[in-house]
PDB file of C-alpha atoms in Angstrom:
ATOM      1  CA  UNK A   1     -58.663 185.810-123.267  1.00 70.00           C
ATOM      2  CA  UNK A   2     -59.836 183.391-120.318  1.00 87.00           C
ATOM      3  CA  UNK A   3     -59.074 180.541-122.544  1.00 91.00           C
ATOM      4  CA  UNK A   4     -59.195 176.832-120.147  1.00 94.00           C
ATOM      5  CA  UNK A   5     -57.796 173.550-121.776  1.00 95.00           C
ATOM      6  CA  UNK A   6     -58.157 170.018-120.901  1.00 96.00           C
ATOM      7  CA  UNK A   7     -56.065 167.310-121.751  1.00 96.00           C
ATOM      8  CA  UNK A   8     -56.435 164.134-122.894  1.00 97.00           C
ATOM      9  CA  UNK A   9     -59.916 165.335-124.574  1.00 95.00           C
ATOM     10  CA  UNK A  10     -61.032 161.608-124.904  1.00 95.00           C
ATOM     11  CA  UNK A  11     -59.239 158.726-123.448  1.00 97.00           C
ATOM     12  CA  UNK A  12     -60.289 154.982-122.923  1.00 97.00           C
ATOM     13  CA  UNK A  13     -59.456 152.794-120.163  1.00 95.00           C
ATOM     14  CA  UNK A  14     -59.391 149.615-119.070  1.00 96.00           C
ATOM     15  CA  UNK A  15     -61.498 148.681-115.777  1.00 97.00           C
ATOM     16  CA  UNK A  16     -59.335 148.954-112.568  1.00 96.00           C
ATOM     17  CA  UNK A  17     -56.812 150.906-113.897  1.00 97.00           C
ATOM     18  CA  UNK A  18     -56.423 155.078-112.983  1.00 97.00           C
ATOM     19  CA  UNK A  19     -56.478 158.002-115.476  1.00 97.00           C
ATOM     20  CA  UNK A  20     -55.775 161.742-115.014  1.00 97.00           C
ATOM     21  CA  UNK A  21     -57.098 164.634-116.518  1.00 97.00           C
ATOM     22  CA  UNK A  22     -55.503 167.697-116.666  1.00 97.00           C
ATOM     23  CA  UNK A  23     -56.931 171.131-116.491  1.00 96.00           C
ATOM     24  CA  UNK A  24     -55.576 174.384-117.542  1.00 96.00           C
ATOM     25  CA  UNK A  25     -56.154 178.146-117.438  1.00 94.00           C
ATOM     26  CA  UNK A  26     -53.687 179.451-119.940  1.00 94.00           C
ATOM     27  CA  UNK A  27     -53.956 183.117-119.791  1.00 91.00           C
ATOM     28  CA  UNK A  28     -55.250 183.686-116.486  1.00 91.00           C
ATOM     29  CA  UNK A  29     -54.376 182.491-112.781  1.00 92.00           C
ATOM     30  CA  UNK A  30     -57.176 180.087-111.636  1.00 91.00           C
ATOM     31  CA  UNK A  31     -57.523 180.875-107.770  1.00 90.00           C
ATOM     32  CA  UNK A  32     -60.808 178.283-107.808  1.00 92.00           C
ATOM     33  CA  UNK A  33     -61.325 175.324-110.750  1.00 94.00           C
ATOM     34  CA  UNK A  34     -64.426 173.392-110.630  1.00 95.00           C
ATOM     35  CA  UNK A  35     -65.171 169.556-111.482  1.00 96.00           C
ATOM     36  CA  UNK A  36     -68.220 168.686-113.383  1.00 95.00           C
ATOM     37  CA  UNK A  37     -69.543 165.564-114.770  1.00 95.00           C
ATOM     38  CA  UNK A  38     -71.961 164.987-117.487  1.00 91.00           C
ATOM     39  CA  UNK A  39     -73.702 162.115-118.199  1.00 88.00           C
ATOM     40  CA  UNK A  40     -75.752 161.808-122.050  1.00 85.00           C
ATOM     41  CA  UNK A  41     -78.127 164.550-122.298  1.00 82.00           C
ATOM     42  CA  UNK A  42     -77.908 165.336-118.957  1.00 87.00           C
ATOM     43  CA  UNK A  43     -76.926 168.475-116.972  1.00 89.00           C
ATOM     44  CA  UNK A  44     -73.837 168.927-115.680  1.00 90.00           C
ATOM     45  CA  UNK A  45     -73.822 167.891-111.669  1.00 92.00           C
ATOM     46  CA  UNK A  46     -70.389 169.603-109.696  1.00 93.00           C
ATOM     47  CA  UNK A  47     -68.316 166.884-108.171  1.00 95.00           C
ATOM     48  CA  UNK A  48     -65.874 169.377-106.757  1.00 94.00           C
ATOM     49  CA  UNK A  49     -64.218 172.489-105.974  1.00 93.00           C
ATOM     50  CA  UNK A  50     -60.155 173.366-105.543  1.00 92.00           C
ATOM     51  CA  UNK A  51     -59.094 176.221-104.055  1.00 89.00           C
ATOM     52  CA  UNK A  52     -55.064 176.477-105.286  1.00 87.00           C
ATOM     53  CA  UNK A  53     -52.983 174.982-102.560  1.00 84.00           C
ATOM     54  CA  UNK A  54     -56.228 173.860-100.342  1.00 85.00           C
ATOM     55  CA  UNK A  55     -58.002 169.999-100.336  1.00 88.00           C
ATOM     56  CA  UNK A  56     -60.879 169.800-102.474  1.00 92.00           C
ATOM     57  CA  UNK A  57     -63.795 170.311-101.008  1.00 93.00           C
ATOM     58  CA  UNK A  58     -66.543 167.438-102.737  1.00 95.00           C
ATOM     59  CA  UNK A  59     -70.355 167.452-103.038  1.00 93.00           C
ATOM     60  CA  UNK A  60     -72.236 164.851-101.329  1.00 93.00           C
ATOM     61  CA  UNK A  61     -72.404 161.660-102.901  1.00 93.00           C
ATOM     62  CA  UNK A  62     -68.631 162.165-104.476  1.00 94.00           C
ATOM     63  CA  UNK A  63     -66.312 159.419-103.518  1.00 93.00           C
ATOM     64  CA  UNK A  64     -63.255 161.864-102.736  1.00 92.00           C
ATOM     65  CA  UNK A  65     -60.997 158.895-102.456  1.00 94.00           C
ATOM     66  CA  UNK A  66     -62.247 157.466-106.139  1.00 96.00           C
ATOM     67  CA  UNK A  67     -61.450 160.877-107.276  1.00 97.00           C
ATOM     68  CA  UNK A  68     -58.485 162.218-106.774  1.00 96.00           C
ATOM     69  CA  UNK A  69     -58.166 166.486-107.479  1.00 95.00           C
ATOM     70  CA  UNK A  70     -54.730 168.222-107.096  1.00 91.00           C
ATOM     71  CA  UNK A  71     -54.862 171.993-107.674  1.00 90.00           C
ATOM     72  CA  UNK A  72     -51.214 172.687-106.919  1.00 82.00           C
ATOM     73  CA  UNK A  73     -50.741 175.784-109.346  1.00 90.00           C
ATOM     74  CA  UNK A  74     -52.572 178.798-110.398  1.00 92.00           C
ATOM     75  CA  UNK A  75     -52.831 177.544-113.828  1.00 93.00           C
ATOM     76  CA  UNK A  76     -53.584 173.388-113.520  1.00 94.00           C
ATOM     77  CA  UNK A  77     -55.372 171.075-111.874  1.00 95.00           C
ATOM     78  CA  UNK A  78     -55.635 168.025-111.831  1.00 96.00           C
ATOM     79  CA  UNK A  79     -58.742 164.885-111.756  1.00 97.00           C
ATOM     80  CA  UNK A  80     -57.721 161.328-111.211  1.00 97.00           C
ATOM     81  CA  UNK A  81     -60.134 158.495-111.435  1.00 97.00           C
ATOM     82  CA  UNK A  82     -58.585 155.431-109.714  1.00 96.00           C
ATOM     83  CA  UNK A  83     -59.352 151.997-110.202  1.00 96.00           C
ATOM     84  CA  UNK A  84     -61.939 152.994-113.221  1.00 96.00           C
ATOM     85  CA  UNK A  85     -64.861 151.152-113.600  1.00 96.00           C
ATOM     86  CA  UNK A  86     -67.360 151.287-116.683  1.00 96.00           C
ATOM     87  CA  UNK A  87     -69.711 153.407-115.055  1.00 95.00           C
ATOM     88  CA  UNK A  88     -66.937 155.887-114.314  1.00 96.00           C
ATOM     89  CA  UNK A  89     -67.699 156.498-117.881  1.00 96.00           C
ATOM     90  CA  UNK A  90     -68.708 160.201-118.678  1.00 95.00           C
ATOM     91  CA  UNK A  91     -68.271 163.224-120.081  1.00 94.00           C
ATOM     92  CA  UNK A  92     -65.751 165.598-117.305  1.00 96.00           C
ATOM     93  CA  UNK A  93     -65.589 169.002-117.423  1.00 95.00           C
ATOM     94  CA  UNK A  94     -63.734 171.813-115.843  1.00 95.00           C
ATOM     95  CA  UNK A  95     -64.225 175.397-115.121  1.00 95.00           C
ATOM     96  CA  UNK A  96     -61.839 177.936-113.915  1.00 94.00           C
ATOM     97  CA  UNK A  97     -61.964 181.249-112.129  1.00 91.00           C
ATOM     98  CA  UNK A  98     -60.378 183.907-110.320  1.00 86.00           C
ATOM     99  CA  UNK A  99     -60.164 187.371-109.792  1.00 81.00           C
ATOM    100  CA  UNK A 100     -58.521 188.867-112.767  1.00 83.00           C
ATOM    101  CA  UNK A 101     -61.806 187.211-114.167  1.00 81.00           C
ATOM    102  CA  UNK A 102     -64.660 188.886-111.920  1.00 79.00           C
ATOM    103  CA  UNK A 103     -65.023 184.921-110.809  1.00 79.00           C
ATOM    104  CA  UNK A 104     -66.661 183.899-113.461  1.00 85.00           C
ATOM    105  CA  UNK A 105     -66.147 180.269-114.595  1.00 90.00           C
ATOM    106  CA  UNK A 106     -64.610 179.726-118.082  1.00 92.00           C
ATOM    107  CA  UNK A 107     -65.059 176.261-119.109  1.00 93.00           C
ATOM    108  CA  UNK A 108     -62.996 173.557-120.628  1.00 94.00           C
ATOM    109  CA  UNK A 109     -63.507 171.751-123.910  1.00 93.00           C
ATOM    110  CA  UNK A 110     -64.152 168.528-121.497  1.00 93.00           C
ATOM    111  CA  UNK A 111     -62.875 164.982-121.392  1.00 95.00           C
ATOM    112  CA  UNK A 112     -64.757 161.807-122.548  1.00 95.00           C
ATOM    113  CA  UNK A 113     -64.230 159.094-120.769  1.00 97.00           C
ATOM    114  CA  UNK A 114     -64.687 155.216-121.433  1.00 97.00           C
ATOM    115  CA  UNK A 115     -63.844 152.245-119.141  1.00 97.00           C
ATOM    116  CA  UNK A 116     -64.086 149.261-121.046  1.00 96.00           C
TER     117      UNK A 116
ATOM    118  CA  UNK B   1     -80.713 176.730-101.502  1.00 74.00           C
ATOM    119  CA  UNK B   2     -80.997 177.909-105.359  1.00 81.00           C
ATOM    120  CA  UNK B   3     -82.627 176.196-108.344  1.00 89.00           C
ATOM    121  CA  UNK B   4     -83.238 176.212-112.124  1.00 93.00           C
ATOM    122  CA  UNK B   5     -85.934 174.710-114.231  1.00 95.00           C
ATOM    123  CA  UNK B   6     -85.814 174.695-117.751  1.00 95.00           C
ATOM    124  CA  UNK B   7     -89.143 173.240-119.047  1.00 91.00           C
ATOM    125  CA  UNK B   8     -88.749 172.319-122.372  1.00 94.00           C
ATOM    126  CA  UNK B   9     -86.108 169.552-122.713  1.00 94.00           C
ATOM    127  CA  UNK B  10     -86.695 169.464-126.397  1.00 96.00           C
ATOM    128  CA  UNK B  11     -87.252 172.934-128.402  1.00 97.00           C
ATOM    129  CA  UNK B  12     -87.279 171.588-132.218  1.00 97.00           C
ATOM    130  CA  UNK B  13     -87.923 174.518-134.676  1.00 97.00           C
ATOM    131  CA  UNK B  14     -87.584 175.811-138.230  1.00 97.00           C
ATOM    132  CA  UNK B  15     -85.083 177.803-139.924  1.00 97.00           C
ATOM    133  CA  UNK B  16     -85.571 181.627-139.528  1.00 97.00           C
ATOM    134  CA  UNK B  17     -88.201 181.011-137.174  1.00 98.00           C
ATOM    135  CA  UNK B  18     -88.104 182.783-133.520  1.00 98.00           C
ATOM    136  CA  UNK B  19     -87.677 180.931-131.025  1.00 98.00           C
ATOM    137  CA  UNK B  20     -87.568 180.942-126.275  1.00 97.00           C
ATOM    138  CA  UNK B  21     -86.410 178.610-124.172  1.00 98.00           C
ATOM    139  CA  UNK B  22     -87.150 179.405-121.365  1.00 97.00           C
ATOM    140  CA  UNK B  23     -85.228 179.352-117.408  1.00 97.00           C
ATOM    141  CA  UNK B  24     -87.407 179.703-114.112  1.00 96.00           C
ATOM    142  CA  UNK B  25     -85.313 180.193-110.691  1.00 93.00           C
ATOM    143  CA  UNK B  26     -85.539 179.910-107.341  1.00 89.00           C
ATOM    144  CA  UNK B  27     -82.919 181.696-104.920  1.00 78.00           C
ATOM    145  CA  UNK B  28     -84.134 183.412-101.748  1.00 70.00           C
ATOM    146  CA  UNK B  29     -80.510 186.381-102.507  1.00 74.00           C
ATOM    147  CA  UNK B  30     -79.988 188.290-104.861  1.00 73.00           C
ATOM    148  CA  UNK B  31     -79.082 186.112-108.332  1.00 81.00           C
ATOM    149  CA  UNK B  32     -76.714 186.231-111.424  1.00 90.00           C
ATOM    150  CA  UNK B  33     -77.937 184.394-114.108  1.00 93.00           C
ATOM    151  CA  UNK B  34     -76.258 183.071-116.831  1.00 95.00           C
ATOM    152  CA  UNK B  35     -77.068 181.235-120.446  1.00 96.00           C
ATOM    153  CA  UNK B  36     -74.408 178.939-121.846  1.00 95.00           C
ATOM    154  CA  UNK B  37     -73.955 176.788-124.893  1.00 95.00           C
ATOM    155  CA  UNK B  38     -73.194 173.324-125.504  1.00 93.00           C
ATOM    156  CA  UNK B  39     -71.914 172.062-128.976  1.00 91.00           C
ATOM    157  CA  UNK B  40     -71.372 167.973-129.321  1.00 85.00           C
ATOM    158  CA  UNK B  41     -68.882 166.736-127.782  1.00 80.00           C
ATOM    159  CA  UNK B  42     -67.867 170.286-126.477  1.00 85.00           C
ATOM    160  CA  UNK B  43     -67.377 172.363-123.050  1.00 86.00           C
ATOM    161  CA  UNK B  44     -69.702 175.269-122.370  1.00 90.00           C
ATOM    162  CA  UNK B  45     -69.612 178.585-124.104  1.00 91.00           C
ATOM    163  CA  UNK B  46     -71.174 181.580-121.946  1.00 91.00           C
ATOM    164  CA  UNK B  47     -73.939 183.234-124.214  1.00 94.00           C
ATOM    165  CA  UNK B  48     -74.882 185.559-122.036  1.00 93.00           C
ATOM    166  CA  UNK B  49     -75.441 186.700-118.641  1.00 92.00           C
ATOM    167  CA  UNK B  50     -76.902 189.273-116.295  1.00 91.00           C
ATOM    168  CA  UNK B  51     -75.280 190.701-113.142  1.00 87.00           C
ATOM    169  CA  UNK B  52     -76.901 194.159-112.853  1.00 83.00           C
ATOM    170  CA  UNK B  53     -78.445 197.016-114.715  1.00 84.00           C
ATOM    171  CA  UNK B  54     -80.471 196.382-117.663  1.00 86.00           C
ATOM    172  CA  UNK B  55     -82.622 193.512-117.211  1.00 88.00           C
ATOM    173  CA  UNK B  56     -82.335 192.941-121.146  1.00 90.00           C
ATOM    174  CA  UNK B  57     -79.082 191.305-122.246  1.00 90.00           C
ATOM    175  CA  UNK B  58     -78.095 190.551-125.858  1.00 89.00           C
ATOM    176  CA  UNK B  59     -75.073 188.478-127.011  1.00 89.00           C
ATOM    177  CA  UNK B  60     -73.280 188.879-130.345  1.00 81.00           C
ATOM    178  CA  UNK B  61     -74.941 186.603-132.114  1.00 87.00           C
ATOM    179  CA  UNK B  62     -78.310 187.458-132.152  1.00 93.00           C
ATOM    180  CA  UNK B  63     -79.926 185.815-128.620  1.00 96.00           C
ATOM    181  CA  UNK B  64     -81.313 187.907-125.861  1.00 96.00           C
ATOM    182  CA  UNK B  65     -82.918 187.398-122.156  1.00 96.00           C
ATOM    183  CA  UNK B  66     -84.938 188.933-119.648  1.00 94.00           C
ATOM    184  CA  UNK B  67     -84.410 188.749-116.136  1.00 93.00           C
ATOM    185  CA  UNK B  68     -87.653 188.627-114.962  1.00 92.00           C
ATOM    186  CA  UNK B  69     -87.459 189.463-110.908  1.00 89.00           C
ATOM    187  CA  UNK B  70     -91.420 189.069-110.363  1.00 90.00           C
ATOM    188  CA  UNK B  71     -91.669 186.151-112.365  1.00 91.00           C
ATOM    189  CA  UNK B  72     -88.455 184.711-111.216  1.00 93.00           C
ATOM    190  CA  UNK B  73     -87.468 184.244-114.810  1.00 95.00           C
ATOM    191  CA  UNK B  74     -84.137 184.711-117.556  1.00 96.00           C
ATOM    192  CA  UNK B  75     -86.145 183.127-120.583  1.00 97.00           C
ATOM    193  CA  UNK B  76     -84.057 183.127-124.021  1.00 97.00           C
ATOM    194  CA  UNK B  77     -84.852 184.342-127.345  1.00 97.00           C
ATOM    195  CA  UNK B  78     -83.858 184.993-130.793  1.00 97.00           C
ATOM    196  CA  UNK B  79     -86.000 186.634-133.290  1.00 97.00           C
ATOM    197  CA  UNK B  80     -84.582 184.011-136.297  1.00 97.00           C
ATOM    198  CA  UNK B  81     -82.576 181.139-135.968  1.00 97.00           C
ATOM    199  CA  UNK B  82     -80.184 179.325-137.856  1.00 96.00           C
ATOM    200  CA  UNK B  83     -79.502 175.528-138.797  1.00 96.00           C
ATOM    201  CA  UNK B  84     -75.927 176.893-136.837  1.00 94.00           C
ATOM    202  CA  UNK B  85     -77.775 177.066-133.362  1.00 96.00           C
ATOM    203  CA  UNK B  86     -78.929 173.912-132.844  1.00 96.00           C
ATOM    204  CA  UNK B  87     -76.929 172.693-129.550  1.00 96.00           C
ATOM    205  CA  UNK B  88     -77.964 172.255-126.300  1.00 95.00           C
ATOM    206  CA  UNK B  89     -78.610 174.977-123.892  1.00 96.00           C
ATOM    207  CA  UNK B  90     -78.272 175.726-120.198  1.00 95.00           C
ATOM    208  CA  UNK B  91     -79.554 178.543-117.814  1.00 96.00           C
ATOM    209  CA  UNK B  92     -77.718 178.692-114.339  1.00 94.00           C
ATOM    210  CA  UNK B  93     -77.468 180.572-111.393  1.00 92.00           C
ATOM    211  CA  UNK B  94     -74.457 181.918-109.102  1.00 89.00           C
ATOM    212  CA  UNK B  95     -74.400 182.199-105.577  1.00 80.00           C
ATOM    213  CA  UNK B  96     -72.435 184.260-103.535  1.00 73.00           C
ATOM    214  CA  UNK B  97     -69.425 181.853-103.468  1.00 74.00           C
ATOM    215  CA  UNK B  98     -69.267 181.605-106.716  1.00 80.00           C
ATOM    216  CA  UNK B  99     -70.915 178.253-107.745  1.00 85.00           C
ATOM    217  CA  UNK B 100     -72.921 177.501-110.698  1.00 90.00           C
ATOM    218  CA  UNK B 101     -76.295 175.966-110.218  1.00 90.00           C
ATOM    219  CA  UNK B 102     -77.323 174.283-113.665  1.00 93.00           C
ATOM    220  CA  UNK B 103     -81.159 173.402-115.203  1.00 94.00           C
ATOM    221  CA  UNK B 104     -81.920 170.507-117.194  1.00 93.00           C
ATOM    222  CA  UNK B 105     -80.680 171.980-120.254  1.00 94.00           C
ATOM    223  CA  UNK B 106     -82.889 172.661-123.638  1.00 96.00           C
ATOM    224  CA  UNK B 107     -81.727 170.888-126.582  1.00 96.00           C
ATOM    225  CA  UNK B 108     -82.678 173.173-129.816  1.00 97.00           C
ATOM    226  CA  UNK B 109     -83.050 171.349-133.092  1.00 97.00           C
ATOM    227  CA  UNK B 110     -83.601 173.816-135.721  1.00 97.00           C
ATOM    228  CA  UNK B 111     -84.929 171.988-138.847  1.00 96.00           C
ATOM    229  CA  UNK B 112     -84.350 173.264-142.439  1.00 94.00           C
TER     230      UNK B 112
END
């Protein structure tokens, strides 16, 4: 159980244009889904946390208008980059929890991004 | 505010040799500590993790870790690794509301 998918799981872009990446928990009902990103052999640094049916609340330094999270179900959210630039490029994970879960965080496979 | 240091970035090692990698923390509350795994191109995968009770924790594959409270520590261990364990590694720490505080990660490169 507490499986969490991600879809596309690699997707290239061109610069300017948006992309959105979809997050799932598909046997349990996320209350809370977190945003990380990832740069090369890095750590993974939050960008954001949805509550279902709340506004995202972002960590400093996150543009909240360049990314765009929609948590509008207990089982997806939602990431859009808009107007992608190359150094947009990363690796973007999710995590979901709830309480059928004890809160912790399952984690997605991830999403690798490249603006060209 | 809470924090995690992982000190080796690096942790290369042979076959069927033991290895640590090892997690220091900072919280000024009460902590929940957790060890996840990162395969290329992959999400994380918890290992392990330690809420209460025993401060020795073992996962099904052979890995264990010590919550140290004194020593503010949740090193990782595993008496004999395999060429299937190299991956990269990360300690963390919740808070109360539920967020994950990440170190550095430890890349382990067991060598044949």
């Amino acid at each position: 159980g507490a499986v969490v998918s991600q879809h596309p799981s690699w997707v290239i872009c061109k610069s300017g244009t948006s992309v959105k990446i979809e997050c799932r928990s598909l046997d349990f009902q996320a209350t809370t889904m977190f945003w990380y990103r990832q740069f090369p052999k890095q750590s993974l640094m939050l960008m954001a946390t949805s509550n279902e049916g709340s506004k995202a609340t972002y960590e400093q330094g996150v543009e909240k208008d360049k990314f765009l999270i929609n948590h509008a179900s207990l089982t997806l959210s939602t990431l859009t980059v808009t107007s992608a630039h190359p150094e947009d490029s990363s690796f973007y994970i999710c995590s979901a929890s709830g309480t059928s879960v004890s809160y912790e965080q399952y984690f997605g496979p991830g999403t690798r991004l490249t603006v060209t | 505010a809470q924090s995690v240091t992982q000190l080796d970035s690096q942790v290369p090692v042979f076959e069927e040799a033991p290895v640590e990698l090892r997690c220091n923390y900072s919280s000024s509350v009460s902590v929940y500590l957790f060890w996840y795994v990162q395969y290329p191109n992959q999400g994380l995968q918890l290992l392990l993790k330690y809420l209460s009770g025993s401060t020795l924790v073992e996962s099904i594959n052979g890995f264990e870790a010590e919550f140290n409270k004194s020593q503010t520590s949740f090193h990782l261990r595993k008496p004999s690794v395999h060429i299937s364990d190299t991956a990269e590694y990360f300690c963390a720490v919740r808070n109360a509301g539920n967020m994950l505080t990440f170190g550095g990660g430890t890349r382990l490169m067991v060598k044949p």
